[in-house]
XYZ file of C-alpha atoms in Angstrom:
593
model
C -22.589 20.675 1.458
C -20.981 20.373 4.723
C -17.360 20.284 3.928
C -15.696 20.160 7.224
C -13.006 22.098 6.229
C -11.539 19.555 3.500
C -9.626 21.173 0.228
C -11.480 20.913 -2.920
C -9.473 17.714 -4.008
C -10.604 15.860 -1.025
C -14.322 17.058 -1.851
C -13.667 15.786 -5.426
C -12.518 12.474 -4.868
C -15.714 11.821 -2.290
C -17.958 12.911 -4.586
C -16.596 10.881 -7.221
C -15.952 7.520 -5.353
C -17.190 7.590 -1.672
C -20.600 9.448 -1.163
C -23.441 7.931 -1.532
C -25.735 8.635 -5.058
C -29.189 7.788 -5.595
C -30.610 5.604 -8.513
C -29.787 8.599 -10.787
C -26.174 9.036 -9.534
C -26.701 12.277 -7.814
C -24.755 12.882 -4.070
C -27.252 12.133 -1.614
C -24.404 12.306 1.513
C -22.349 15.080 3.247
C -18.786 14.039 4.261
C -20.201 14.508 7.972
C -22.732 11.604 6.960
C -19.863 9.439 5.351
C -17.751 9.715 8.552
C -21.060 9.371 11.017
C -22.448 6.211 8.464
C -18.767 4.710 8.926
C -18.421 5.398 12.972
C -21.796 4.417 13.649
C -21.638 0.892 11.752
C -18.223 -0.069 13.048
C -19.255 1.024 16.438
C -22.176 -1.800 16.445
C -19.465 -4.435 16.825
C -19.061 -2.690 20.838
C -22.727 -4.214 21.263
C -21.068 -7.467 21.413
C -18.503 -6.976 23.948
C -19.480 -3.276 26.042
C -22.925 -2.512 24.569
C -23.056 0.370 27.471
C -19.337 2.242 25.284
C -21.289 1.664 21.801
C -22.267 5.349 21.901
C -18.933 6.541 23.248
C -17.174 5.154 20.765
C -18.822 5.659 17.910
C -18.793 9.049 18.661
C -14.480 8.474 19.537
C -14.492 7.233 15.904
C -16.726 9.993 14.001
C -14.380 12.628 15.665
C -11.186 10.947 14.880
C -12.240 10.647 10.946
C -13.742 13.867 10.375
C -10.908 15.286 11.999
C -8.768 13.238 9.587
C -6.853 12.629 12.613
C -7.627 8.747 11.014
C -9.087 7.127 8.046
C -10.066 3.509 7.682
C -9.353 2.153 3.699
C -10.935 2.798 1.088
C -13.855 -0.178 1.228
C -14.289 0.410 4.966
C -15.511 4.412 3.869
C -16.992 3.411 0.664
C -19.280 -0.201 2.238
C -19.603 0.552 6.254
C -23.339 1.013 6.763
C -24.509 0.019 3.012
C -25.740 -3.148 1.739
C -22.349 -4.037 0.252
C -20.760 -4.203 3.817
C -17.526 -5.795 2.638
C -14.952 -3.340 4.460
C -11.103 -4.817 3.629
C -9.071 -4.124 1.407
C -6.501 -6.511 0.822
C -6.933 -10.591 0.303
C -4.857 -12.888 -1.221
C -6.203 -16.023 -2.950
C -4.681 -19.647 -4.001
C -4.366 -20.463 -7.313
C -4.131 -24.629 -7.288
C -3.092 -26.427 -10.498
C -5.819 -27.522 -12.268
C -8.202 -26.173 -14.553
C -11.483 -25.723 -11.807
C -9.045 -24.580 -9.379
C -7.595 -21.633 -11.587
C -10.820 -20.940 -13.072
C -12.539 -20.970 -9.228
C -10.536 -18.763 -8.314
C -10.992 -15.838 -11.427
C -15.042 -16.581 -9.685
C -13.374 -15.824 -6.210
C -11.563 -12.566 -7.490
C -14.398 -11.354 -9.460
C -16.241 -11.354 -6.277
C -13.969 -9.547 -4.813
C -12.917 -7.040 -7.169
C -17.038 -5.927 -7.251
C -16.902 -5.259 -3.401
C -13.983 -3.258 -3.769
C -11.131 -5.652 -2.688
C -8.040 -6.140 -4.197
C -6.933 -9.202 -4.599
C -2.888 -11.288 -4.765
C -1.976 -14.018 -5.884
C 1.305 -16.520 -6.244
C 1.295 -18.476 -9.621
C 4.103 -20.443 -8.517
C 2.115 -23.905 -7.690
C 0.908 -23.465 -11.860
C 3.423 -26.007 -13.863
C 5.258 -24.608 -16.813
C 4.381 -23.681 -20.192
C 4.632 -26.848 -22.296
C 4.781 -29.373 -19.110
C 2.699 -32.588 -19.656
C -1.087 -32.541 -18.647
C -2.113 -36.177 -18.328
C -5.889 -35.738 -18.375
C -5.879 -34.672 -22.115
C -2.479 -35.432 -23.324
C -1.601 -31.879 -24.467
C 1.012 -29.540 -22.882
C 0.240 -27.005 -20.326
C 0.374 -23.753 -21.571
C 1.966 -21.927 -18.265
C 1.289 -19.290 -15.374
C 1.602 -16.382 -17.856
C -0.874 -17.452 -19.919
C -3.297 -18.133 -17.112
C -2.802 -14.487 -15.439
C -3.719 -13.310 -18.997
C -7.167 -14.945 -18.099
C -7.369 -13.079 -14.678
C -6.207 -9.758 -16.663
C -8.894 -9.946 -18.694
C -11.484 -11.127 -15.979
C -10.274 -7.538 -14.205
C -11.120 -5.569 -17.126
C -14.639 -6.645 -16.399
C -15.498 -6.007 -12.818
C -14.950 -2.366 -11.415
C -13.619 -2.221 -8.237
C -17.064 -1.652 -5.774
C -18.569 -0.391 -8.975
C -16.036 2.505 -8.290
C -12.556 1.696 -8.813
C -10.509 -0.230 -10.782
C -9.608 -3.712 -10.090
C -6.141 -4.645 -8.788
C -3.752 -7.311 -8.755
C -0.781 -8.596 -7.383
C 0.652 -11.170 -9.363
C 3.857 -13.276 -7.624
C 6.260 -15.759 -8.978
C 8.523 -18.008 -7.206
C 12.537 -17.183 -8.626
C 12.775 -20.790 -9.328
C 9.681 -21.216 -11.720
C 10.761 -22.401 -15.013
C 8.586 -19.927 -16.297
C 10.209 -16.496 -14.870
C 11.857 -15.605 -17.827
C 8.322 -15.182 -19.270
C 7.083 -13.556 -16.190
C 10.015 -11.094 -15.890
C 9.202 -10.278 -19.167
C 5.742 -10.103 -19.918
C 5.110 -6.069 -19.384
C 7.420 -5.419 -22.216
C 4.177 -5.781 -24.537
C 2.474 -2.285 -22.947
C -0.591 -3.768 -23.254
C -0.044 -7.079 -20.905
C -1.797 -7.321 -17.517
C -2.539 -3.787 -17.116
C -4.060 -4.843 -14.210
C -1.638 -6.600 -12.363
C 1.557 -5.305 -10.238
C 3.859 -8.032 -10.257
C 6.792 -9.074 -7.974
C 9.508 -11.770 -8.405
C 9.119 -14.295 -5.247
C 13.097 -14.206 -4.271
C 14.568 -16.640 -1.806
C 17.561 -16.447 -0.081
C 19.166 -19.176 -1.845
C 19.081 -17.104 -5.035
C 20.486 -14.101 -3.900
C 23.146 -16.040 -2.355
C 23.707 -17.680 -5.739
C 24.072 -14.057 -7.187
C 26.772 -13.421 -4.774
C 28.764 -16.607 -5.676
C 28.336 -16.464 -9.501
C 27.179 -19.491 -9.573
C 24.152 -21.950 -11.245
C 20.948 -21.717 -9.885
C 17.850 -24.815 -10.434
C 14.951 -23.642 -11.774
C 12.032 -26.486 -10.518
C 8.926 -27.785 -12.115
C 6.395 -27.087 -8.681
C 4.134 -30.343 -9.796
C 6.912 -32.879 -9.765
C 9.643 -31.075 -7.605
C 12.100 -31.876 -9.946
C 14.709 -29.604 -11.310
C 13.956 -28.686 -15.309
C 17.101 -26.484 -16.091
C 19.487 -24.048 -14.293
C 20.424 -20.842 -15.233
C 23.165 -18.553 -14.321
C 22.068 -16.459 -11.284
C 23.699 -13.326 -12.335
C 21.945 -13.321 -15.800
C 18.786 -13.901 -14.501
C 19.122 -11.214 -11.999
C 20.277 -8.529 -14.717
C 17.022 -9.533 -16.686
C 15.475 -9.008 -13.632
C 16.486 -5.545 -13.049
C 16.561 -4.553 -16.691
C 12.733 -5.225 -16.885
C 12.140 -2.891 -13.676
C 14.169 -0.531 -15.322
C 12.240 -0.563 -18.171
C 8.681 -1.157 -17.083
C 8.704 -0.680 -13.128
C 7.755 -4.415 -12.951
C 8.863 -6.800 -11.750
C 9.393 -5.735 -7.831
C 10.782 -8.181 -5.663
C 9.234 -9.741 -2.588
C 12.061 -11.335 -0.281
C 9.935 -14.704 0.319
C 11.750 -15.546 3.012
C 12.071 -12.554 5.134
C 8.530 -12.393 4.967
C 8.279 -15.930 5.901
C 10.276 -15.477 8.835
C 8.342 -12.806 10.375
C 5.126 -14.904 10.083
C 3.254 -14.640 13.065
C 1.313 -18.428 12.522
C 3.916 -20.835 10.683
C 1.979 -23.705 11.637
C -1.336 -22.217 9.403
C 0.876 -21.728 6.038
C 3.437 -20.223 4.271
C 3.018 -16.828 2.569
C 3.265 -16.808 -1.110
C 1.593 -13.835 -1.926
C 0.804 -9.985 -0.873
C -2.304 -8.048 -2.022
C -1.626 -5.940 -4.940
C 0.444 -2.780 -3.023
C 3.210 -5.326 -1.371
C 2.099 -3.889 2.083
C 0.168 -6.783 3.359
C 1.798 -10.101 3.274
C -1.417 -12.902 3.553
C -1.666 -16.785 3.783
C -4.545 -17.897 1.317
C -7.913 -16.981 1.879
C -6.927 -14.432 4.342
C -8.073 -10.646 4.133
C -6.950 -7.635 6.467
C -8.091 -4.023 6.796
C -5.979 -0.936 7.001
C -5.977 2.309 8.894
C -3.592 5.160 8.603
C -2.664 7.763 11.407
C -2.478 11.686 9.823
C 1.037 12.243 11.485
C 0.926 15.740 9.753
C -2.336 16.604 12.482
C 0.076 15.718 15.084
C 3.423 17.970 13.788
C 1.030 21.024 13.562
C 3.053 24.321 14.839
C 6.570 22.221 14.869
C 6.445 20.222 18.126
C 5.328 16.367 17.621
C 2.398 15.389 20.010
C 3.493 11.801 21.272
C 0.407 11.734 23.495
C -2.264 12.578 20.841
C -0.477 9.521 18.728
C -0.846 7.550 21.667
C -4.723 7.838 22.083
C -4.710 7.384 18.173
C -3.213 4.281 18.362
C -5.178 3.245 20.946
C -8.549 3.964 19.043
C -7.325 2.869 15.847
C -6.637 -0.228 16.534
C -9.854 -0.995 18.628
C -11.863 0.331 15.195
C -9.404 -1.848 12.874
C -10.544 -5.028 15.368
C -14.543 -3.786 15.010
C -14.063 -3.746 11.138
C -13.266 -7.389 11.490
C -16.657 -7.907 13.278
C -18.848 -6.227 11.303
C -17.407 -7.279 8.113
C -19.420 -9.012 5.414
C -16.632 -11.171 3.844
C -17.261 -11.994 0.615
C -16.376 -15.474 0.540
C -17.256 -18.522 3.469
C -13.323 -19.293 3.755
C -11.709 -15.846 3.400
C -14.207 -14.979 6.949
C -12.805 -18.421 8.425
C -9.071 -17.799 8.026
C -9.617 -13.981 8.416
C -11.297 -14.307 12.147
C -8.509 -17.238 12.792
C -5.641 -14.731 12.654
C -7.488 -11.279 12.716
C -4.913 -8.986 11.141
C -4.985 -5.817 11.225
C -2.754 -2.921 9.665
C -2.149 0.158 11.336
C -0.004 2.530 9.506
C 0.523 6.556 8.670
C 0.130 8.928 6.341
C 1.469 12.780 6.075
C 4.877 11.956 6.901
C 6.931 13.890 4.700
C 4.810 16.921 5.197
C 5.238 16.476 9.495
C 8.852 16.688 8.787
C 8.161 19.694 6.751
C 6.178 20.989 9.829
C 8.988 19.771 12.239
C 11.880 21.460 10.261
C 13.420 17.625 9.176
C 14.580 17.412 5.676
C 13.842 13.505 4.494
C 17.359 12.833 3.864
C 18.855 13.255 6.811
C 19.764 10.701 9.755
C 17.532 13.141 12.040
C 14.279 11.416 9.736
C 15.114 8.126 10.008
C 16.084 8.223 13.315
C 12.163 9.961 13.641
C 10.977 7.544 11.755
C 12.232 5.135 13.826
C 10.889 6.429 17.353
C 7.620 6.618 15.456
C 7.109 3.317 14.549
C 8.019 1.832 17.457
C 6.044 4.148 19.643
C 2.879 2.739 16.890
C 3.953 -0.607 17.214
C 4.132 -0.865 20.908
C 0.756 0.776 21.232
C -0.918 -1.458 18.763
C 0.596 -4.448 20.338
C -0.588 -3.058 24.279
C -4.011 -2.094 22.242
C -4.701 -5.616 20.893
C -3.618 -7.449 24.325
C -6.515 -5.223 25.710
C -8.737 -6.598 23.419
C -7.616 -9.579 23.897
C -8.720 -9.475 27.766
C -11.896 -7.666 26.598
C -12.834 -10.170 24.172
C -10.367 -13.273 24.006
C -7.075 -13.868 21.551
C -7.282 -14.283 17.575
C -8.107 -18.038 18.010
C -4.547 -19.451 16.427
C -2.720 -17.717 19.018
C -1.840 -20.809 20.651
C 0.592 -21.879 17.906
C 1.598 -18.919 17.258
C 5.165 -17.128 17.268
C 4.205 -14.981 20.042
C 2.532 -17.202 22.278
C 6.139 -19.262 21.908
C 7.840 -15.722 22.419
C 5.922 -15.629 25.721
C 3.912 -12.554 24.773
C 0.280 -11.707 26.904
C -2.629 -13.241 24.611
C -3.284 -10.679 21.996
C -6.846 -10.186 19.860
C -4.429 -9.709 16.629
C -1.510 -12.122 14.435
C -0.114 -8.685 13.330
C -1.255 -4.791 13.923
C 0.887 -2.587 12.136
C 0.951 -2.365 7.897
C 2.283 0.767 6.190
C 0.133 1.384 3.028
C 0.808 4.025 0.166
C -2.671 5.996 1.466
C -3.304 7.264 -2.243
C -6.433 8.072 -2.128
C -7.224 8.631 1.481
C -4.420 10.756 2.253
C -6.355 12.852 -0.494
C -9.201 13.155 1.787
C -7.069 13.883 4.551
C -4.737 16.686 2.799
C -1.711 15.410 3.014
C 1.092 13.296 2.050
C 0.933 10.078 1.084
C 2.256 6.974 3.492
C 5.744 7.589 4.020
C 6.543 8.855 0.797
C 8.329 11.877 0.223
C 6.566 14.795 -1.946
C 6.406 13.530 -5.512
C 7.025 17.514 -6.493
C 5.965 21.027 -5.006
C 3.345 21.519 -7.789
C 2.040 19.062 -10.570
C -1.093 17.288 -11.580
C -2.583 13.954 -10.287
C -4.749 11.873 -12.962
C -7.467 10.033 -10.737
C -11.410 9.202 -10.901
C -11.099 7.608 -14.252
C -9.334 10.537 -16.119
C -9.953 13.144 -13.686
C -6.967 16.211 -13.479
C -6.310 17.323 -9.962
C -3.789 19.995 -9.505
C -1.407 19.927 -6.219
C 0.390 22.873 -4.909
C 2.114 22.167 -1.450
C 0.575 24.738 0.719
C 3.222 24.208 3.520
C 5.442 25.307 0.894
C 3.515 28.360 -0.230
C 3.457 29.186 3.228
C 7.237 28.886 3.684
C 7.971 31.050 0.609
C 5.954 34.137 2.111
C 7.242 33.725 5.575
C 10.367 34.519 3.771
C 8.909 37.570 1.831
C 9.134 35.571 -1.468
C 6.569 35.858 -3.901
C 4.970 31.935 -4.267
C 3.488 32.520 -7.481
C 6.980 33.890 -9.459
C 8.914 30.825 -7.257
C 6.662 28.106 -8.464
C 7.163 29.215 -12.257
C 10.905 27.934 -11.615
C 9.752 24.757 -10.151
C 7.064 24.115 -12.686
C 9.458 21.877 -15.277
C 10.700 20.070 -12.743
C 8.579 20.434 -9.325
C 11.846 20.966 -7.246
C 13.306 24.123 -5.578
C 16.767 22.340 -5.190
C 18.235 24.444 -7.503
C 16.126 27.939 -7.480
C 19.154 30.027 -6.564
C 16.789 32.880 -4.827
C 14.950 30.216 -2.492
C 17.099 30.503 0.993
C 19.003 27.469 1.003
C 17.367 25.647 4.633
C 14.155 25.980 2.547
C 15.679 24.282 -0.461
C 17.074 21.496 2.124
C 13.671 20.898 3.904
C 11.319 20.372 0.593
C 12.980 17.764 -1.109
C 11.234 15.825 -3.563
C 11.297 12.123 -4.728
C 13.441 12.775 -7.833
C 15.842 15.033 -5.977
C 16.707 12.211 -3.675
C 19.553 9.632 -3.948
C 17.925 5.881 -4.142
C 19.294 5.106 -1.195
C 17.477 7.783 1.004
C 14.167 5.779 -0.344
C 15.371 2.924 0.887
C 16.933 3.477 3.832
C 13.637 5.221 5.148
C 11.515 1.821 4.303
C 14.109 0.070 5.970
C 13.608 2.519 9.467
C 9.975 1.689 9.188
C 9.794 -1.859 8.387
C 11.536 -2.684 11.530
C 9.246 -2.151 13.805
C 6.248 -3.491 11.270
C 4.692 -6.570 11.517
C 3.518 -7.064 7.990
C 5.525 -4.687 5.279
C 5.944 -0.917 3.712
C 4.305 -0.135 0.454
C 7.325 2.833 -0.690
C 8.655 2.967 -4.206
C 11.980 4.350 -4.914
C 11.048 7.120 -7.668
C 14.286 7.219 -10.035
C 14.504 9.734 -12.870
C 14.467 9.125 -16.860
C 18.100 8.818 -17.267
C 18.185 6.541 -13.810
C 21.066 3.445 -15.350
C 20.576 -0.160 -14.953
C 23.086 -0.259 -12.238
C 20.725 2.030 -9.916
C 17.834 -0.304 -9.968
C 20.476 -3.210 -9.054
C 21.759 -0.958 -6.160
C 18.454 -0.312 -4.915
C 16.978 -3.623 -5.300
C 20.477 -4.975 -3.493
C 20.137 -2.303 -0.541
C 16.476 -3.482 0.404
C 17.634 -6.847 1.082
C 20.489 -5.809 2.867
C 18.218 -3.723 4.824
C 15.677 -6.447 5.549
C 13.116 -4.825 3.582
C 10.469 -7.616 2.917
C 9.745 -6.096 -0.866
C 10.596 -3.473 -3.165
C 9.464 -1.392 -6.288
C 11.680 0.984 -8.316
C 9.444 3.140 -10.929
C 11.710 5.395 -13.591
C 9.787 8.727 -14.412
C 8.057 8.262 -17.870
C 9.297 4.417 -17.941
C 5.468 3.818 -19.350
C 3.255 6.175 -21.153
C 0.015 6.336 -18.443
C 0.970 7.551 -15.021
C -0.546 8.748 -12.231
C 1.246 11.732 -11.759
C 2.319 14.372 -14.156
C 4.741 17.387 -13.729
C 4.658 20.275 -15.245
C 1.454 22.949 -16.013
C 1.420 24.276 -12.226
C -1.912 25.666 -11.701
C -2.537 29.099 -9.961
C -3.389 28.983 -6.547
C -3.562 32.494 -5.899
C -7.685 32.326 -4.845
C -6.705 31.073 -1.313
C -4.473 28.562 0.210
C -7.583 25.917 -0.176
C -7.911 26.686 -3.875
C -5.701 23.378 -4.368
C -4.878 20.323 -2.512
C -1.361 19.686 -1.339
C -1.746 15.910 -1.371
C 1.666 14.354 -2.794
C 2.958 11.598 -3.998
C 2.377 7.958 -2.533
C 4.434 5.697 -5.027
C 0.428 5.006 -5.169
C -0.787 2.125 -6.965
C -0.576 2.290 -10.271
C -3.096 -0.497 -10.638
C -6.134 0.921 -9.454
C -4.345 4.394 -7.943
C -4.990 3.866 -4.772
């Protein structure tokens, strides 16, 4: 097989859940033919607009993804060029109160879930658990109940017949019902296929600050059922994230005041990472730049990530017209706003390669410059387009046509996603996150054990004369070097991992990032075991200071089944490709991607 220079993790995860198999299963694809099957059919949208660039691009695009320079999401590699042809990844869907509406949309998801979307939700419009239903007489039996239905439904359906199915389940603060909901994942086998985040308005966390009542509302009348003290529901909040790493919270109206088309709905809901805030019935795809390509040999090559950005975003647009969608309205309100998400991967490991620890005002102030460099790119990218080819068509009400911004062929450009799985492929770190640890094991591909040794760090140890193999039996309980005495300290400073960090670095670096993003940053803050209570409240209390739009804390161990495991380094001795030095994304827990 053609490998193209990927590690044997990357190689294992294609086989597994990209490649194409005949009726019998067996690989009947290279990765060059993945990447050339991809280019080639998002390419054919160019016969629409330049038919005479077709070939130039698609062969712009081939180079740019076999280079892992950039990788579309997962759908977009798995469906391009097959029968399947659904290529996004994220959609949200509306749940409506009644019994076909609920139950419609469980159809709608299913759909979804088998072309390898995932799919969010907001429960929030569902009345409460023993509320009046006046076409039978009986009581309602409430949102939690009704996700139950969903959970089950996701069981069912494998993701594009090769992943997992994934939710995102929201409810609004005020629901009479989030007790329940705040709740629910202290049975360990409850939605096991949802993520879940607590819809929190501004009103409530000003209540929090004042000590005071706050109304929990019944959505079908609009009437207020109870209130409940603000700082008790807040600690049950946080104890439950503690506990269980759900809920997250999703700052409702931050997100709602970054909406690029007020006028077409209110957000309710993201798709089942946080990353990608969508009305109803919308979908978007996602691309990530490799930003560790671009740090290679410790000097950061601004004009590389410029053609990148470029490209990227003119590929992200081409997904939207070649797309099958799987449902008549999603591909109306989809081509209404055409979203796209441009975002990066390998970040921790180009500050490796740049000689930046993560904590340090030097990265965020990188960070930063980064994403605004990306985000003024995509935005000068999709105002091309939009000359090329004409504006998303509710551009007209839109906040940017009020701002007085050019026409542009996309509501939003930039998304930063965790990258699980395709910063896998790529061999690198995941999204923004820092490394998870220097050495451990990933579980993916249904079970599948995938050791990771960080070969920038292997490398760093024998520049220094050390031997990598004796160093990374310290680090195996733990997967740190912090506190390996005989590791020269600027190489203990520059390879910190996720537990070695204060919550507040976490933080503070999706805080850098989301400014200069239109839709949000998928980053959890990684606490350890013995992490208190008070930790998860000063995290979740930072974000929205910050004006993060969400955020997920997840305690090591907190539940049984994670994705990643310390512990048992593996030898790498055989070569520095022997293992992958993918890291940690704060990935998905849902469906691990």
């Amino acid at each position: 097989m053609d490998d193209l220079g990927l590690t044997p993790n990357a190689l294992a995860v294609l086989r597994h859940r990209y490649l194409r198999k005949d009726a019998e299963g067996r690989v009947i694809e290279t990765p060059e033919e993945l990447f050339r099957r991809v280019a080639a059919a998002v390419a054919l949208a160019e016969e629409r607009f330049r038919p005479q660039e077709r070939t130039r691009w698609e062969a712009a695009f081939y180079e740019a993804m076999a280079g892992r320079w950039f990788l579309p999401n997962s759908p977009t590699l798995m469906n391009a060029g097959t029968a399947i042809g659904q290529l996004s990844a994220c959609f949200v869907l509306p749940v409506p109160d009644s019994i076909p509406g609920i139950f419609g949309a469980v159809a709608e998801m299913a759909i979804i879930h088998q072309t390898g979307g995932g799919t969010g939700f907001s429960f929030s419009r569902l009345r409460p658990a023993g509320d009046v239903v006046a076409e039978t007489g009986g009581v309602a039996s409430g949102p939690v109940s009704f996700m139950r239905v969903f959970d089950v439904a996701t069981d069912v359906i494998k993701q594009g017949g090769r992943r997992r199915g994934a939710n995102m389940g929201v409810l609004a603060v005020e629901h009479p019902d989030i007790e329940t909901f705040v709740t629910v994942k202290d049975d360990r086998t409850a939605l096991t296929n949802f993520n879940l985040s607590v819809a929190v308005s501004d009103a409530f966390m000003e209540a929090i600050e004042r000590g005071t009542e706050f109304p929990l509302v019944n959505p079908r009348t609009g009437e207020r059922v109870r209130t409940v003290d603000a700082r008790e529901l807040w600690e049950l909040i946080c104890q439950a994230a503690w506990r269980n790493g759900d809920p997250g919270l999703l700052f409702i109206d931050e997100v709602n005041r970054h909406n690029p088309t007020p006028e077409a709905g209110r957000i309710e809901a993201t798709n089942p990472c946080g990353e990608q805030p969508l009305l109803p019935y919308e979908s978007c795809n996602l691309g990530s730049i490799n930003l560790a390509r671009l740090a290679e040999g410790g000097a950061f090559d601004w004009q590389r990530l410029d053609e990148l950005v470029q490209l990227a975003v003119r590929f992200l647009d081409d997904v939207i017209e070649v797309n099958r969608f799987p449902l008549p309205a999603i591909a109306e309100m989809t081509k209404a706003n055409r979203k796209i998400g441009l975002g990066v991967m390998g970040f921790a490991d180009a500050l490796i390669e740049l000689g930046i620890p993560y904590d340090s005002d030097e990265a965020l102030s990188f960070a930063e410059r980064l994403m605004e460099r990306i985000a003024q790119g995509a935005r000068e990218a999709s105002a091309l387009l939009a000359r090329e080819r004409g504006p998303f068509p509710n551009f007209e009400r839109s906040v940017w046509k009020a701002r007085g911004l050019p026409p542009l062929r996309n509501a939003t450009v930039t998304t930063v996603a965790p990258t699980g799985t395709i910063s896998i492929i790529a061999g690198t770190s995941s999204g923004i996150e820092p490394l998870f640890a220097l050495a451990y094991h990933r579980t993916v591909l249904d079970g599948q054990d995938l050791p990771e040794v960080n070969q920038l760090f292997v490398r760093a140890l024998r520049r220094e004369g050390l031997d990598p193999e004796a160093v990374l039996k310290r680090v195996e309980a733990t997967g740190s070097v912090r506190n390996v005495a005989e590791v020269p300290e600027h190489i203990r400073r520059l390879f910190p991992v996720a537990l070695d960090l204060e919550p507040a670095w976490h933080v503070r670096m999706q805080a850098a990032f989301q400014r200069h993003t239109d839709n949000a940053v998928s980053k959890t803050v990684n606490l350890p075991s013995n992490a208190s209570v008070e930790a998860v409240r000063e995290v979740f209390r930072l974000a929205y200071e910050l004006g993060c739009k969400g955020i997920t804390v997840f305690r090591y161990g907190c539940r049984g089944e994670q994705v990643l495991e310390l512990g048992r380094v593996p030898s790498f001795v055989a070569g520095e490709r022997a293992v992958a030095h993918a890291e940690f994304t704060g990935e998905c827990r849902i469906c691990s991607t």
